Every structure is written in C-alpha cells, then in structure tokens.
Amino acid sequence: MVAYPIERLKERPEFLRVASTRLRHAAPGLVLQMREHSEQERNTAKFEPIRLGFTVSKKVGNAVVRNRVKRRLRAAAEAILPNHARPYRDFVIIGRQNAITRSFSELKSDLEKALKKLDAYEENS
C-alpha cells in the first residue's frame, strides 16, 4: 500500500468545487465532503493524488476554539488519509461543535467511517 502525499486546498473556488459535487457524510465530530478528480486532472503532474482542505464555522466557537478544532482534525487526517484514502480525490473536512470534546480516537473513527460511506476507503495491506 502506497502512502500518498497530501496537498492543501487553499482557495475558495477549490472548496466550492468540492461542495458542488454534493458527496458528503456527516459524523458527530466532522462533515467530510469529497470530489473525484477528472481524467484530465489525473494526467496533470501539478495535482497531487489527494488534496485536502479544512473549514470550521464561527458557530463552533471563537478563533482559539476554531483553531484548536482545525489542529485536531488536521492530526486525524494526517493519521488516516495517506494510508487509507483512495487517490485522485479532493476532500474538505468541516469541523463540528462536537469536534472539540470528542476523543482523538473517536475523531479518527468518524473520519474512517465517512471515507467508507463515500466509498473512498482502502484497506491498508
């Protein structure tokens, strides 16, 4: 099993493109959105196989809380996605209110379940 490098989504149009596919799964700690790369994007060297973005709304809390949620989600994604996410996909992880109180193992489990529901999970062999 190959661990794929992860590139970050940073610009708003990239996030909107992922959201427009309407492929999403809501878990208690996060919402995972996904978009598959087109054939043209797969053949382009400028795209990494997995691209990832994070967002946390102001409803979750103040800046300190939102940044803490993003750090926890980033750590969970770094633990799961390189080894278990199918390549040639963009993911956006949206932090929810419960992300601050859920244990780290529960957050990782939420992410794994969301990947499985979106048919983007590969078993590590």
PDB file of C-alpha atoms in Angstrom, residues 60-120:
ATOM      1  CA  VAL A  60     -18.239  26.332  16.674  1.00  0.00           C
ATOM      2  CA  GLY A  61     -16.598  28.995  18.819  1.00  0.00           C
ATOM      3  CA  ASN A  62     -14.136  31.855  18.921  1.00  0.00           C
ATOM      4  CA  ALA A  63     -10.847  31.870  16.994  1.00  0.00           C
ATOM      5  CA  VAL A  64      -8.986  29.935  19.682  1.00  0.00           C
ATOM      6  CA  VAL A  65     -11.571  27.131  19.671  1.00  0.00           C
ATOM      7  CA  ARG A  66     -11.806  27.038  15.870  1.00  0.00           C
ATOM      8  CA  ASN A  67      -8.018  26.786  15.518  1.00  0.00           C
ATOM      9  CA  ARG A  68      -7.904  24.017  18.111  1.00  0.00           C
ATOM     10  CA  VAL A  69     -10.591  22.085  16.202  1.00  0.00           C
ATOM     11  CA  LYS A  70      -8.626  22.535  12.948  1.00  0.00           C
ATOM     12  CA  ARG A  71      -5.429  21.266  14.590  1.00  0.00           C
ATOM     13  CA  ARG A  72      -7.230  18.172  15.928  1.00  0.00           C
ATOM     14  CA  LEU A  73      -8.841  17.476  12.548  1.00  0.00           C
ATOM     15  CA  ARG A  74      -5.534  18.009  10.736  1.00  0.00           C
ATOM     16  CA  ALA A  75      -3.831  15.481  13.036  1.00  0.00           C
ATOM     17  CA  ALA A  76      -6.629  12.945  12.480  1.00  0.00           C
ATOM     18  CA  ALA A  77      -6.451  13.454   8.702  1.00  0.00           C
ATOM     19  CA  GLU A  78      -2.658  13.048   8.688  1.00  0.00           C
ATOM     20  CA  ALA A  79      -3.065   9.768  10.565  1.00  0.00           C
ATOM     21  CA  ILE A  80      -5.774   8.314   8.304  1.00  0.00           C
ATOM     22  CA  LEU A  81      -5.733   9.777   4.787  1.00  0.00           C
ATOM     23  CA  PRO A  82      -2.210   8.990   3.487  1.00  0.00           C
ATOM     24  CA  ASN A  83      -2.676   5.257   4.091  1.00  0.00           C
ATOM     25  CA  HIS A  84      -6.425   4.761   3.693  1.00  0.00           C
ATOM     26  CA  ALA A  85      -7.882   7.338   1.295  1.00  0.00           C
ATOM     27  CA  ARG A  86      -8.267   6.393  -2.347  1.00  0.00           C
ATOM     28  CA  PRO A  87      -6.127   8.569  -4.620  1.00  0.00           C
ATOM     29  CA  TYR A  88      -7.307  11.237  -7.065  1.00  0.00           C
ATOM     30  CA  ARG A  89      -9.805  12.858  -4.761  1.00  0.00           C
ATOM     31  CA  ASP A  90     -10.276  16.215  -3.085  1.00  0.00           C
ATOM     32  CA  PHE A  91     -11.563  16.233   0.488  1.00  0.00           C
ATOM     33  CA  VAL A  92     -12.903  19.042   2.648  1.00  0.00           C
ATOM     34  CA  ILE A  93     -13.277  18.386   6.362  1.00  0.00           C
ATOM     35  CA  ILE A  94     -15.725  20.656   8.143  1.00  0.00           C
ATOM     36  CA  GLY A  95     -15.331  20.789  11.907  1.00  0.00           C
ATOM     37  CA  ARG A  96     -18.474  20.457  14.006  1.00  0.00           C
ATOM     38  CA  GLN A  97     -19.277  21.569  17.549  1.00  0.00           C
ATOM     39  CA  ASN A  98     -18.540  18.086  18.964  1.00  0.00           C
ATOM     40  CA  ALA A  99     -15.020  18.001  17.490  1.00  0.00           C
ATOM     41  CA  ILE A 100     -13.651  19.878  20.488  1.00  0.00           C
ATOM     42  CA  THR A 101     -14.999  17.394  23.065  1.00  0.00           C
ATOM     43  CA  ARG A 102     -14.656  14.079  21.198  1.00  0.00           C
ATOM     44  CA  SER A 103     -11.598  11.981  21.916  1.00  0.00           C
ATOM     45  CA  PHE A 104      -8.915  11.762  19.256  1.00  0.00           C
ATOM     46  CA  SER A 105      -9.684   8.085  18.599  1.00  0.00           C
ATOM     47  CA  GLU A 106     -13.361   8.980  18.072  1.00  0.00           C
ATOM     48  CA  LEU A 107     -12.386  11.696  15.566  1.00  0.00           C
ATOM     49  CA  LYS A 108     -10.233   9.208  13.650  1.00  0.00           C
ATOM     50  CA  SER A 109     -13.095   6.720  13.723  1.00  0.00           C
ATOM     51  CA  ASP A 110     -15.501   9.408  12.414  1.00  0.00           C
ATOM     52  CA  LEU A 111     -13.130  10.095   9.528  1.00  0.00           C
ATOM     53  CA  GLU A 112     -12.725   6.396   8.691  1.00  0.00           C
ATOM     54  CA  LYS A 113     -16.499   5.837   8.722  1.00  0.00           C
ATOM     55  CA  ALA A 114     -17.036   8.870   6.490  1.00  0.00           C
ATOM     56  CA  LEU A 115     -14.439   7.587   3.999  1.00  0.00           C
ATOM     57  CA  LYS A 116     -16.154   4.193   3.938  1.00  0.00           C
ATOM     58  CA  LYS A 117     -19.589   5.763   3.384  1.00  0.00           C
ATOM     59  CA  LEU A 118     -18.226   7.796   0.460  1.00  0.00           C
ATOM     60  CA  ASP A 119     -16.517   4.683  -0.978  1.00  0.00           C
ATOM     61  CA  ALA A 120     -13.119   6.349  -0.650  1.00  0.00           C
TER      62      ALA A 120
END
